[in-house]
Structures are given as C-alpha cells and as structure tokens.
Amino acid sequence: MSMHTLLQYKWGMMTPEFIVLGTALILSLMDLFMPDDKDRRPLAWIAFVGVAIALIATIGLIPAKAVSILNDTFRLDAFGKAFKLLLLAGGALSLLLAFDYRPKEGLKDRGEFYYLLLCALLGAMIMASSGDLITLFVGLELLSISSYILAGIRKTSMQANESAMKYVINGGISTAITLFGMSYIFGLTGTTNIKEIALEVQKLTDSGYQYILAIAFLMMLVGLSFKISSVPFHMWTPDVYQGAPTPVTAFLSVVSKTAGFVIVLRLFITIFAQAPAQGKDPSSLLFSMQDYIAFLAGATMIIGNTIALKQRSMKRLFAYSSIAHAGYILVGFAAMSWVMIDSIWFYLLAYLFMNLGAFAILQRISDEADSDDLSHFAGLYQRNPLLAVAMGIFLLSLAGIPGTAGFIGKLNIFLGALMTEPGHYVLAAVMIAATVISYVYYFGIFVQIFFRPADETSSVRLSIGLTIVVVICALGTLLFGIVPGLAYHFLEQFDHFSDFLQ
C-alpha cells in the first residue's frame, strides 16, 4: 500500500480511538521511566482527561455521515457513535474509581492499572465500529485480555488470583466457541466483511446450508452469552466480580457488558436478519431463533434474581443483579420490536449511571472495612445522610421504581415486548415477576442503610474522584428518570440509528 493511498483515508473518523491509544502509550512510557517510589495515582487523571477528550471528539463526529475506511473494516455509523459514547462515559467514570482505589494491602502495579483500562476501552470502541469479523475479533480480544490482567492485578490476594484464573479459562472457551461460529460463516460466504456476508447469506436457499448457518448462529450466541453473562453461561461472573478490584468490577459490569451487547446487535441483526430460514414462515433465521433467545432471557432474569436473594457479599449480590439486568436487555433483543436498539441503548445508559454510582459507594465502604459484607452498610444514613440518599436513588433505579432512569429503561423494554406481533406476553410476565423478586434484595440493602444501627460511629467521607462519580450518576439517574425525552431527543441527532447497512 503506497503512502498516497494511506493519506487518502479519512483518518479523522478514528480520532477518539487515536486519542485513547495515544493516552495509553504516553501512560505506559511515563510509568516505565518514573522512579519506583513515585506515586502513580496522578496518572489516573491523565487517563481521565484523555478519555474525556475522546468523548468530546466522538460528540463532534455525531453530525458526520456514515463512512467506512480501511476497506470497509472500520465503520463510523450512527450505531457505532451512540454506543461509543456509553463506552467512553463508563470508561471515564471507572478511571475516577481507579484513582481512589485504596485496598488494605496496597496496589503495587498501579501504573499498569490505568493504561490496561484504556486498552480494554480501546478494544470495546473498535468492536463498536467494526465492519469486519477480523477487526471485531481483534477488538474483542484486546478488551478480554486486558480484562483478564486487570481482574488479577492484586497479585498477593488469593481471591483475585482465583478470579483471574476462572475468567481466563471461561473467557478462552467462550472466545473459541464464538470463533468456531464465525469460521462457519466465513466458510459459507467466503468473506469476513459483515456487509458482504449479509448479501451472501441471502443466497443460501439450500436447506443444508441453512442448517449449518443455524449452527453458526447458536455457536456465536453461546460464545457471546459468556461475554454478557447470561444464564447458563454466567458462572464466572460472581467469582470474578468478588475477586477483582472494585473499579475493575465496575468496568466489567458496565463497559464490558455494553461491548457484549454491541457485538450481539451488530452481528446478529446485520447477518442473521438477512438470512432465509427453513420453511416459508418465519422469513428470517433471526426470527426463527426468537424462542431460544427468549428462553435465555427468561432463565437469566429468574436465576440471576433468585440466587441474589441469598448473597451476603455485596459484590456477589451485584454480580447476580448484573446477570438479571442482562436478562432484561435480552428481553428487548428477543422481542425484536422496531424500538429494540433505542430501548437497549437507553437501558444501558441507565444501567451505566445506577451501577457505577452504587459501585463508587461500595468501594468506599469496602475499602474502609476490608470486606464487602452487607452488614458494613448498616446505619450508613447516620454516618453520611447524603451518601445514603444517593445509594437509595441507585437502588431504587436498579429495582425499577418510577422516577428513576431504571424504571424508564424497563418500561421501554416491557412495552417493546408487548407491542410486537405476536406479543411476547409470557416473557413480559416473567420480566414483571423477576423484577418483583429483585425488590427483596434491593430493599434488604435499603433496610440496612436506613433502619439499622451503625457499628461504626465515624462519619464516611468521600474523596474527590468518588464524589464526582456519585454526583454525576445520581443526577443522570434522576434526570433521565424524570425527563427521558432528553435521551431520545439526543438519539434523534443520529441519522439512521437503527439501520446497519447504510
């Protein structure tokens, strides 16, 4: 490839990625040349500023028309831009948590902590803009491998070692299964370009080919179900969430999960919605697989919420809560209504605010007590009333109580399930039942915070980084709960948001 050809590409479309990559490189060099006794925590602010600039650059790209560069492997379309905003916002807030992370045993590799978070974020951003299975897979691996290291960065902790080990083994298996499904698609179509695959699969009218394509779909669904931690591929989640440092747990629950849904939507809607299914009705392979996805969604909601009832560790409780929330989002995907992508985007936005806010408060309490047991939240209202009210807002939103963003998110997905033809009434009923089950453990935490005496009498003070996260998340949760039209008005700025083949 000549230099002239390289310069002809619209590299400006990759500005956010270049900013994150550049920041990660600068941090790795600074960490390398800094004296060993020098505090690495200021590097977190450099990382935060880099991600904030990348976020501003992404907002600046919103008016740009859909464009693809590098032989259609990198696509900057409305879908990619909208989800990149969520990934960058989640990454920025996770970095603020990382700045204030102070485990009792200390953190020796603090420098690596920040630039590995940036590398994981870069992988997720590449996934959001991939137009090719290969770039998609490279982004997925960059996110995954960085996450494995981050989960086990507390080398002296047995829990962290166990968490990283389980994550690597489960992640490796899921990646292999996903790749196996992708290899079938490549074998059937002879291309890795997602747009070309979508055109090729329409020609597969032979029943034998359709059968192989259905196997490919199920393989990829199984592999990606690990990433979004849906039942029955969720077993790694509680162990990894409990053993990983709290900022990493927050990052995995928000950024990694969002990236998982990005890849599910991008691949399945683009490829399998175009593929013909066996028999005249339903018309596409994706619609013929609706029942399988609906079963996964129902099982994920019920099992996630039911097992959460027995948890004493807050991180494990939030892990099962995170599994249940993956189930709610899968309801939106299983229903395949015309508002599917909008409602999933809004739900992930609401989830970003309520979950990161709750993790910020959890980090402060668990760092002080050196344990994440539920009993440490007892009497939080007496120790810091404002912090208790903020935690109350996040719990109400996670439970889906009106007036919070979590309620609007659940309502959109619920109505989407009912509005489709035929309506998914059983799935909607399971969603309501699962939500009611979740009230038990969310309000259990509520009771500890507001109605139990405090073991400690000292007041709880938040450092600057955690204060910023809690304030932003509480305001976001309330704002999008009371005026959800703001988010949808923002989505209207994106041209052809739901059209992947523009």
Tab-separated table of N, CA, C and O in Angstrom, residues 84-191:
chain	number	residue	atom	x	y	z
A	84	LYS	N	-20.427	4.153	21.384
A	84	LYS	CA	-19.102	4.609	21.823
A	84	LYS	C	-19.218	5.650	22.936
A	84	LYS	O	-18.387	5.703	23.841
A	85	LEU	N	-20.269	6.463	22.872
A	85	LEU	CA	-20.483	7.458	23.929
A	85	LEU	C	-20.687	6.762	25.280
A	85	LEU	O	-20.159	7.192	26.302
A	86	LEU	N	-21.459	5.669	25.280
A	86	LEU	CA	-21.673	4.913	26.520
A	86	LEU	C	-20.366	4.307	27.018
A	86	LEU	O	-20.051	4.354	28.210
A	87	LEU	N	-19.595	3.715	26.080
A	87	LEU	CA	-18.334	3.061	26.462
A	87	LEU	C	-17.359	4.077	27.057
A	87	LEU	O	-16.723	3.821	28.086
A	88	LEU	N	-17.253	5.245	26.414
A	88	LEU	CA	-16.301	6.267	26.890
A	88	LEU	C	-16.738	6.853	28.230
A	88	LEU	O	-15.909	7.082	29.110
A	89	ALA	N	-18.041	7.075	28.386
A	89	ALA	CA	-18.546	7.607	29.666
A	89	ALA	C	-18.285	6.597	30.781
A	89	ALA	O	-17.808	6.959	31.867
A	90	GLY	N	-18.566	5.326	30.514
A	90	GLY	CA	-18.310	4.277	31.507
A	90	GLY	C	-16.832	4.162	31.834
A	90	GLY	O	-16.447	4.017	33.004
A	91	GLY	N	-15.979	4.252	30.799
A	91	GLY	CA	-14.526	4.176	30.992
A	91	GLY	C	-14.005	5.333	31.833
A	91	GLY	O	-13.175	5.142	32.733
A	92	ALA	N	-14.512	6.548	31.552
A	92	ALA	CA	-14.059	7.742	32.286
A	92	ALA	C	-14.418	7.629	33.768
A	92	ALA	O	-13.583	7.905	34.646
A	93	LEU	N	-15.661	7.200	34.059
A	93	LEU	CA	-16.088	7.101	35.462
A	93	LEU	C	-15.335	5.963	36.179
A	93	LEU	O	-15.014	6.083	37.357
A	94	SER	N	-15.040	4.881	35.451
A	94	SER	CA	-14.269	3.778	36.057
A	94	SER	C	-12.860	4.243	36.430
A	94	SER	O	-12.301	3.807	37.442
A	95	LEU	N	-12.289	5.130	35.614
A	95	LEU	CA	-10.949	5.658	35.915
A	95	LEU	C	-10.961	6.509	37.185
A	95	LEU	O	-9.992	6.508	37.947
A	96	LEU	N	-12.066	7.228	37.413
A	96	LEU	CA	-12.172	8.005	38.652
A	96	LEU	C	-12.248	7.076	39.865
A	96	LEU	O	-11.698	7.371	40.925
A	97	LEU	N	-12.939	5.943	39.698
A	97	LEU	CA	-12.972	4.944	40.776
A	97	LEU	C	-11.559	4.397	41.003
A	97	LEU	O	-11.131	4.195	42.141
A	98	ALA	N	-10.842	4.144	39.898
A	98	ALA	CA	-9.487	3.583	39.990
A	98	ALA	C	-8.533	4.548	40.699
A	98	ALA	O	-7.646	4.125	41.443
A	99	PHE	N	-8.736	5.849	40.490
A	99	PHE	CA	-7.876	6.857	41.129
A	99	PHE	C	-7.973	6.748	42.654
A	99	PHE	O	-6.986	6.884	43.371
A	100	ASP	N	-9.191	6.497	43.151
A	100	ASP	CA	-9.412	6.477	44.601
A	100	ASP	C	-9.431	5.079	45.187
A	100	ASP	O	-9.891	4.885	46.310
A	101	TYR	N	-8.962	4.097	44.434
A	101	TYR	CA	-8.968	2.722	44.938
A	101	TYR	C	-7.800	2.512	45.883
A	101	TYR	O	-6.643	2.656	45.493
A	102	ARG	N	-8.110	2.201	47.152
A	102	ARG	CA	-7.051	2.019	48.162
A	102	ARG	C	-7.271	0.718	48.923
A	102	ARG	O	-7.815	0.736	50.032
A	103	PRO	N	-6.881	-0.414	48.354
A	103	PRO	CA	-7.045	-1.669	49.103
A	103	PRO	C	-6.089	-1.699	50.302
A	103	PRO	O	-5.048	-1.040	50.285
A	104	LYS	N	-6.484	-2.464	51.321
A	104	LYS	CA	-5.694	-2.526	52.568
A	104	LYS	C	-4.241	-2.961	52.309
A	104	LYS	O	-3.307	-2.440	52.885
A	105	GLU	N	-4.065	-3.958	51.408
A	105	GLU	CA	-2.705	-4.470	51.187
A	105	GLU	C	-1.906	-3.605	50.216
A	105	GLU	O	-0.757	-3.894	49.901
A	106	GLY	N	-2.541	-2.522	49.701
A	106	GLY	CA	-1.873	-1.650	48.735
A	106	GLY	C	-1.955	-2.226	47.320
A	106	GLY	O	-2.355	-3.371	47.131
A	107	LEU	N	-1.590	-1.416	46.328
A	107	LEU	CA	-1.631	-1.873	44.937
A	107	LEU	C	-0.282	-1.538	44.315
A	107	LEU	O	0.038	-0.375	44.064
A	108	LYS	N	0.524	-2.577	44.088
A	108	LYS	CA	1.901	-2.373	43.615
A	108	LYS	C	1.929	-1.896	42.159
A	108	LYS	O	2.661	-0.989	41.802
A	109	ASP	N	1.107	-2.524	41.306
A	109	ASP	CA	1.166	-2.221	39.857
A	109	ASP	C	0.124	-1.184	39.461
A	109	ASP	O	-0.695	-1.408	38.577
A	110	ARG	N	0.159	-0.041	40.146
A	110	ARG	CA	-0.884	0.958	39.906
A	110	ARG	C	-0.774	1.583	38.513
A	110	ARG	O	-1.777	1.933	37.914
A	111	GLY	N	0.452	1.740	38.006
A	111	GLY	CA	0.623	2.343	36.678
A	111	GLY	C	-0.039	1.516	35.595
A	111	GLY	O	-0.779	2.041	34.760
A	112	GLU	N	0.213	0.197	35.621
A	112	GLU	CA	-0.401	-0.708	34.631
A	112	GLU	C	-1.914	-0.665	34.711
A	112	GLU	O	-2.610	-0.817	33.712
A	113	PHE	N	-2.431	-0.482	35.920
A	113	PHE	CA	-3.869	-0.470	36.164
A	113	PHE	C	-4.578	0.497	35.217
A	113	PHE	O	-5.588	0.160	34.600
A	114	TYR	N	-3.998	1.711	35.058
A	114	TYR	CA	-4.674	2.752	34.282
A	114	TYR	C	-4.575	2.514	32.778
A	114	TYR	O	-5.546	2.667	32.055
A	115	TYR	N	-3.361	2.147	32.301
A	115	TYR	CA	-3.296	2.018	30.839
A	115	TYR	C	-3.895	0.712	30.350
A	115	TYR	O	-4.304	0.618	29.183
A	116	LEU	N	-4.003	-0.296	31.228
A	116	LEU	CA	-4.723	-1.515	30.821
A	116	LEU	C	-6.230	-1.236	30.711
A	116	LEU	O	-6.901	-1.765	29.829
A	117	LEU	N	-6.729	-0.388	31.607
A	117	LEU	CA	-8.137	0.032	31.497
A	117	LEU	C	-8.378	0.735	30.160
A	117	LEU	O	-9.389	0.519	29.497
A	118	LEU	N	-7.407	1.570	29.756
A	118	LEU	CA	-7.530	2.287	28.468
A	118	LEU	C	-7.470	1.312	27.292
A	118	LEU	O	-8.196	1.476	26.315
A	119	CYS	N	-6.606	0.298	27.387
A	119	CYS	CA	-6.513	-0.695	26.298
A	119	CYS	C	-7.819	-1.483	26.172
A	119	CYS	O	-8.291	-1.747	25.063
A	120	ALA	N	-8.397	-1.836	27.329
A	120	ALA	CA	-9.676	-2.558	27.311
A	120	ALA	C	-10.757	-1.682	26.681
A	120	ALA	O	-11.559	-2.141	25.861
A	121	LEU	N	-10.747	-0.405	27.043
A	121	LEU	CA	-11.726	0.545	26.486
A	121	LEU	C	-11.540	0.687	24.974
A	121	LEU	O	-12.521	0.723	24.216
A	122	LEU	N	-10.281	0.743	24.523
A	122	LEU	CA	-9.985	0.840	23.089
A	122	LEU	C	-10.545	-0.375	22.339
A	122	LEU	O	-11.135	-0.236	21.265
A	123	GLY	N	-10.359	-1.572	22.925
A	123	GLY	CA	-10.903	-2.791	22.314
A	123	GLY	C	-12.415	-2.720	22.162
A	123	GLY	O	-12.969	-3.066	21.106
A	124	ALA	N	-13.080	-2.226	23.206
A	124	ALA	CA	-14.549	-2.097	23.156
A	124	ALA	C	-14.976	-1.098	22.078
A	124	ALA	O	-15.960	-1.319	21.363
A	125	MET	N	-14.218	-0.001	21.934
A	125	MET	CA	-14.551	1.015	20.919
A	125	MET	C	-14.373	0.463	19.502
A	125	MET	O	-15.169	0.747	18.607
A	126	ILE	N	-13.311	-0.344	19.314
A	126	ILE	CA	-13.085	-0.957	17.994
A	126	ILE	C	-14.238	-1.902	17.660
A	126	ILE	O	-14.718	-1.950	16.525
A	127	MET	N	-14.715	-2.644	18.673
A	127	MET	CA	-15.854	-3.540	18.459
A	127	MET	C	-17.081	-2.769	17.984
A	127	MET	O	-17.822	-3.219	17.118
A	128	ALA	N	-17.303	-1.577	18.577
A	128	ALA	CA	-18.494	-0.785	18.232
A	128	ALA	C	-18.463	-0.304	16.781
A	128	ALA	O	-19.508	-0.075	16.180
A	129	SER	N	-17.251	-0.148	16.218
A	129	SER	CA	-17.142	0.387	14.854
A	129	SER	C	-16.656	-0.637	13.837
A	129	SER	O	-16.220	-0.267	12.758
A	130	SER	N	-16.690	-1.915	14.181
A	130	SER	CA	-16.153	-2.922	13.260
A	130	SER	C	-17.102	-3.186	12.102
A	130	SER	O	-18.297	-3.318	12.295
A	131	GLY	N	-16.518	-3.296	10.917
A	131	GLY	CA	-17.309	-3.684	9.739
A	131	GLY	C	-16.850	-5.032	9.221
A	131	GLY	O	-17.226	-5.460	8.135
A	132	ASP	N	-16.017	-5.711	9.998
A	132	ASP	CA	-15.402	-6.958	9.548
A	132	ASP	C	-15.235	-7.885	10.743
A	132	ASP	O	-14.968	-7.427	11.855
A	133	LEU	N	-15.404	-9.183	10.529
A	133	LEU	CA	-15.288	-10.139	11.631
A	133	LEU	C	-13.898	-10.113	12.266
A	133	LEU	O	-13.749	-10.334	13.463
A	134	ILE	N	-12.863	-9.835	11.446
A	134	ILE	CA	-11.497	-9.862	11.973
A	134	ILE	C	-11.250	-8.678	12.916
A	134	ILE	O	-10.750	-8.849	14.030
A	135	THR	N	-11.645	-7.465	12.499
A	135	THR	CA	-11.456	-6.306	13.396
A	135	THR	C	-12.327	-6.455	14.644
A	135	THR	O	-11.928	-6.073	15.740
A	136	LEU	N	-13.502	-7.027	14.448
A	136	LEU	CA	-14.404	-7.265	15.576
A	136	LEU	C	-13.726	-8.183	16.599
A	136	LEU	O	-13.738	-7.930	17.797
A	137	PHE	N	-13.082	-9.231	16.080
A	137	PHE	CA	-12.437	-10.207	16.950
A	137	PHE	C	-11.200	-9.611	17.632
A	137	PHE	O	-10.942	-9.868	18.810
A	138	VAL	N	-10.451	-8.794	16.891
A	138	VAL	CA	-9.262	-8.142	17.476
A	138	VAL	C	-9.696	-7.219	18.626
A	138	VAL	O	-9.089	-7.207	19.706
A	139	GLY	N	-10.764	-6.463	18.396
A	139	GLY	CA	-11.304	-5.582	19.454
A	139	GLY	C	-11.748	-6.389	20.661
A	139	GLY	O	-11.467	-6.030	21.810
A	140	LEU	N	-12.425	-7.498	20.396
A	140	LEU	CA	-12.918	-8.380	21.465
A	140	LEU	C	-11.763	-8.923	22.300
A	140	LEU	O	-11.826	-8.951	23.538
A	141	GLU	N	-10.694	-9.341	21.626
A	141	GLU	CA	-9.538	-9.905	22.338
A	141	GLU	C	-8.777	-8.835	23.120
A	141	GLU	O	-8.283	-9.094	24.212
A	142	LEU	N	-8.682	-7.633	22.547
A	142	LEU	CA	-7.999	-6.539	23.254
A	142	LEU	C	-8.745	-6.230	24.554
A	142	LEU	O	-8.129	-6.056	25.615
A	143	LEU	N	-10.077	-6.203	24.484
A	143	LEU	CA	-10.893	-5.985	25.679
A	143	LEU	C	-10.714	-7.149	26.662
A	143	LEU	O	-10.489	-6.950	27.859
A	144	SER	N	-10.798	-8.383	26.142
A	144	SER	CA	-10.773	-9.564	27.015
A	144	SER	C	-9.433	-9.733	27.726
A	144	SER	O	-9.382	-9.898	28.944
A	145	ILE	N	-8.332	-9.682	26.951
A	145	ILE	CA	-7.012	-9.952	27.544
A	145	ILE	C	-6.658	-8.877	28.579
A	145	ILE	O	-6.145	-9.186	29.657
A	146	SER	N	-6.975	-7.610	28.270
A	146	SER	CA	-6.739	-6.529	29.256
A	146	SER	C	-7.560	-6.801	30.519
A	146	SER	O	-7.082	-6.594	31.641
A	147	SER	N	-8.807	-7.267	30.329
A	147	SER	CA	-9.688	-7.523	31.483
A	147	SER	C	-9.153	-8.664	32.346
A	147	SER	O	-9.255	-8.618	33.575
A	148	TYR	N	-8.589	-9.704	31.707
A	148	TYR	CA	-8.046	-10.829	32.488
A	148	TYR	C	-6.939	-10.340	33.425
A	148	TYR	O	-6.879	-10.729	34.597
A	149	ILE	N	-6.062	-9.491	32.881
A	149	ILE	CA	-4.934	-8.997	33.689
A	149	ILE	C	-5.463	-8.093	34.809
A	149	ILE	O	-5.024	-8.174	35.955
A	150	LEU	N	-6.425	-7.222	34.454
A	150	LEU	CA	-6.977	-6.299	35.451
A	150	LEU	C	-7.648	-7.054	36.600
A	150	LEU	O	-7.553	-6.646	37.759
A	151	ALA	N	-8.328	-8.159	36.280
A	151	ALA	CA	-9.034	-8.930	37.317
A	151	ALA	C	-8.049	-9.483	38.337
A	151	ALA	O	-8.366	-9.600	39.521
A	152	GLY	N	-6.824	-9.817	37.900
A	152	GLY	CA	-5.852	-10.418	38.814
A	152	GLY	C	-4.711	-9.505	39.181
A	152	GLY	O	-3.627	-9.968	39.551
A	153	ILE	N	-4.918	-8.183	39.098
A	153	ILE	CA	-3.788	-7.248	39.292
A	153	ILE	C	-3.336	-7.194	40.762
A	153	ILE	O	-2.207	-6.833	41.052
A	154	ARG	N	-4.224	-7.596	41.691
A	154	ARG	CA	-3.806	-7.702	43.107
A	154	ARG	C	-3.150	-9.079	43.287
A	154	ARG	O	-3.791	-10.024	43.730
A	155	LYS	N	-1.867	-9.139	42.952
A	155	LYS	CA	-1.189	-10.441	42.866
A	155	LYS	C	-1.137	-11.178	44.202
A	155	LYS	O	-1.095	-12.406	44.243
A	156	THR	N	-1.133	-10.444	45.308
A	156	THR	CA	-0.986	-11.091	46.618
A	156	THR	C	-2.314	-11.620	47.156
A	156	THR	O	-2.333	-12.318	48.162
A	157	SER	N	-3.421	-11.270	46.504
A	157	SER	CA	-4.734	-11.691	47.002
A	157	SER	C	-5.128	-13.027	46.371
A	157	SER	O	-5.164	-13.160	45.152
A	158	MET	N	-5.465	-14.001	47.206
A	158	MET	CA	-5.886	-15.313	46.708
A	158	MET	C	-7.185	-15.205	45.909
A	158	MET	O	-7.357	-15.851	44.886
A	159	GLN	N	-8.098	-14.363	46.431
A	159	GLN	CA	-9.389	-14.178	45.739
A	159	GLN	C	-9.186	-13.625	44.340
A	159	GLN	O	-9.835	-14.066	43.392
A	160	ALA	N	-8.275	-12.653	44.205
A	160	ALA	CA	-8.009	-12.037	42.902
A	160	ALA	C	-7.400	-13.063	41.946
A	160	ALA	O	-7.733	-13.106	40.754
A	161	ASN	N	-6.501	-13.903	42.459
A	161	ASN	CA	-5.881	-14.937	41.621
A	161	ASN	C	-6.922	-15.931	41.119
A	161	ASN	O	-6.915	-16.324	39.948
A	162	GLU	N	-7.823	-16.329	42.030
A	162	GLU	CA	-8.891	-17.263	41.643
A	162	GLU	C	-9.802	-16.629	40.596
A	162	GLU	O	-10.171	-17.247	39.608
A	163	SER	N	-10.114	-15.359	40.840
A	163	SER	CA	-10.990	-14.621	39.923
A	163	SER	C	-10.375	-14.546	38.521
A	163	SER	O	-11.038	-14.827	37.517
A	164	ALA	N	-9.097	-14.189	38.434
A	164	ALA	CA	-8.433	-14.069	37.130
A	164	ALA	C	-8.346	-15.423	36.431
A	164	ALA	O	-8.560	-15.525	35.217
A	165	MET	N	-8.049	-16.470	37.204
A	165	MET	CA	-7.931	-17.825	36.642
A	165	MET	C	-9.261	-18.267	36.015
A	165	MET	O	-9.309	-18.743	34.879
A	166	LYS	N	-10.338	-18.099	36.777
A	166	LYS	CA	-11.661	-18.507	36.272
A	166	LYS	C	-12.052	-17.677	35.046
A	166	LYS	O	-12.658	-18.187	34.101
A	167	TYR	N	-11.693	-16.401	35.090
A	167	TYR	CA	-12.035	-15.503	33.983
A	167	TYR	C	-11.291	-15.907	32.706
A	167	TYR	O	-11.873	-15.958	31.623
A	168	VAL	N	-9.994	-16.206	32.843
A	168	VAL	CA	-9.182	-16.600	31.672
A	168	VAL	C	-9.729	-17.884	31.048
A	168	VAL	O	-9.915	-17.975	29.826
A	169	ILE	N	-10.013	-18.879	31.888
A	169	ILE	CA	-10.478	-20.173	31.360
A	169	ILE	C	-11.842	-20.015	30.682
A	169	ILE	O	-12.040	-20.440	29.539
A	170	ASN	N	-12.782	-19.371	31.399
A	170	ASN	CA	-14.111	-19.165	30.801
A	170	ASN	C	-14.058	-18.291	29.562
A	170	ASN	O	-14.724	-18.566	28.566
A	171	GLY	N	-13.260	-17.213	29.647
A	171	GLY	CA	-13.139	-16.291	28.508
A	171	GLY	C	-12.533	-16.970	27.299
A	171	GLY	O	-12.976	-16.775	26.166
A	172	GLY	N	-11.498	-17.799	27.540
A	172	GLY	CA	-10.849	-18.527	26.436
A	172	GLY	C	-11.801	-19.479	25.748
A	172	GLY	O	-11.864	-19.548	24.510
A	173	ILE	N	-12.596	-20.207	26.549
A	173	ILE	CA	-13.569	-21.148	25.968
A	173	ILE	C	-14.623	-20.387	25.165
A	173	ILE	O	-14.960	-20.771	24.039
A	174	SER	N	-15.122	-19.291	25.734
A	174	SER	CA	-16.183	-18.537	25.034
A	174	SER	C	-15.667	-17.951	23.725
A	174	SER	O	-16.364	-17.957	22.705
A	175	THR	N	-14.425	-17.454	23.750
A	175	THR	CA	-13.815	-16.895	22.533
A	175	THR	C	-13.689	-17.979	21.466
A	175	THR	O	-13.985	-17.744	20.287
A	176	ALA	N	-13.258	-19.179	21.887
A	176	ALA	CA	-13.090	-20.290	20.932
A	176	ALA	C	-14.429	-20.669	20.299
A	176	ALA	O	-14.517	-20.890	19.087
A	177	ILE	N	-15.485	-20.712	21.119
A	177	ILE	CA	-16.820	-21.082	20.594
A	177	ILE	C	-17.314	-20.018	19.616
A	177	ILE	O	-17.848	-20.336	18.550
A	178	THR	N	-17.124	-18.736	19.987
A	178	THR	CA	-17.529	-17.633	19.086
A	178	THR	C	-16.794	-17.740	17.760
A	178	THR	O	-17.390	-17.614	16.684
A	179	LEU	N	-15.484	-17.977	17.836
A	179	LEU	CA	-14.659	-18.056	16.634
A	179	LEU	C	-15.057	-19.253	15.768
A	179	LEU	O	-15.027	-19.182	14.541
A	180	PHE	N	-15.457	-20.330	16.425
A	180	PHE	CA	-15.913	-21.520	15.699
A	180	PHE	C	-17.163	-21.182	14.870
A	180	PHE	O	-17.263	-21.552	13.692
A	181	GLY	N	-18.093	-20.446	15.480
A	181	GLY	CA	-19.294	-19.993	14.757
A	181	GLY	C	-18.943	-19.073	13.607
A	181	GLY	O	-19.475	-19.196	12.500
A	182	MET	N	-17.993	-18.165	13.840
A	182	MET	CA	-17.561	-17.224	12.795
A	182	MET	C	-16.905	-17.980	11.632
A	182	MET	O	-17.063	-17.592	10.466
A	183	SER	N	-16.163	-19.051	11.943
A	183	SER	CA	-15.470	-19.802	10.884
A	183	SER	C	-16.487	-20.471	9.949
A	183	SER	O	-16.263	-20.561	8.745
A	184	TYR	N	-17.617	-20.917	10.495
A	184	TYR	CA	-18.683	-21.486	9.655
A	184	TYR	C	-19.243	-20.435	8.709
A	184	TYR	O	-19.484	-20.707	7.534
A	185	ILE	N	-19.425	-19.232	9.239
A	185	ILE	CA	-19.959	-18.143	8.402
A	185	ILE	C	-18.978	-17.806	7.292
A	185	ILE	O	-19.371	-17.612	6.136
A	186	PHE	N	-17.688	-17.750	7.639
A	186	PHE	CA	-16.672	-17.481	6.616
A	186	PHE	C	-16.669	-18.608	5.567
A	186	PHE	O	-16.579	-18.360	4.374
A	187	GLY	N	-16.795	-19.841	6.039
A	187	GLY	CA	-16.819	-20.986	5.111
A	187	GLY	C	-17.999	-20.942	4.154
A	187	GLY	O	-17.874	-21.297	2.978
A	188	LEU	N	-19.138	-20.474	4.651
A	188	LEU	CA	-20.353	-20.430	3.813
A	188	LEU	C	-20.341	-19.260	2.835
A	188	LEU	O	-20.896	-19.354	1.745
A	189	THR	N	-19.733	-18.142	3.242
A	189	THR	CA	-19.841	-16.918	2.419
A	189	THR	C	-18.534	-16.547	1.723
A	189	THR	O	-18.559	-15.779	0.757
A	190	GLY	N	-17.394	-17.043	2.236
A	190	GLY	CA	-16.111	-16.733	1.598
A	190	GLY	C	-15.617	-15.329	1.866
A	190	GLY	O	-14.720	-14.838	1.186
A	191	THR	N	-16.177	-14.646	2.864
A	191	THR	CA	-15.724	-13.287	3.189
A	191	THR	C	-15.864	-13.048	4.687
A	191	THR	O	-16.666	-13.700	5.348
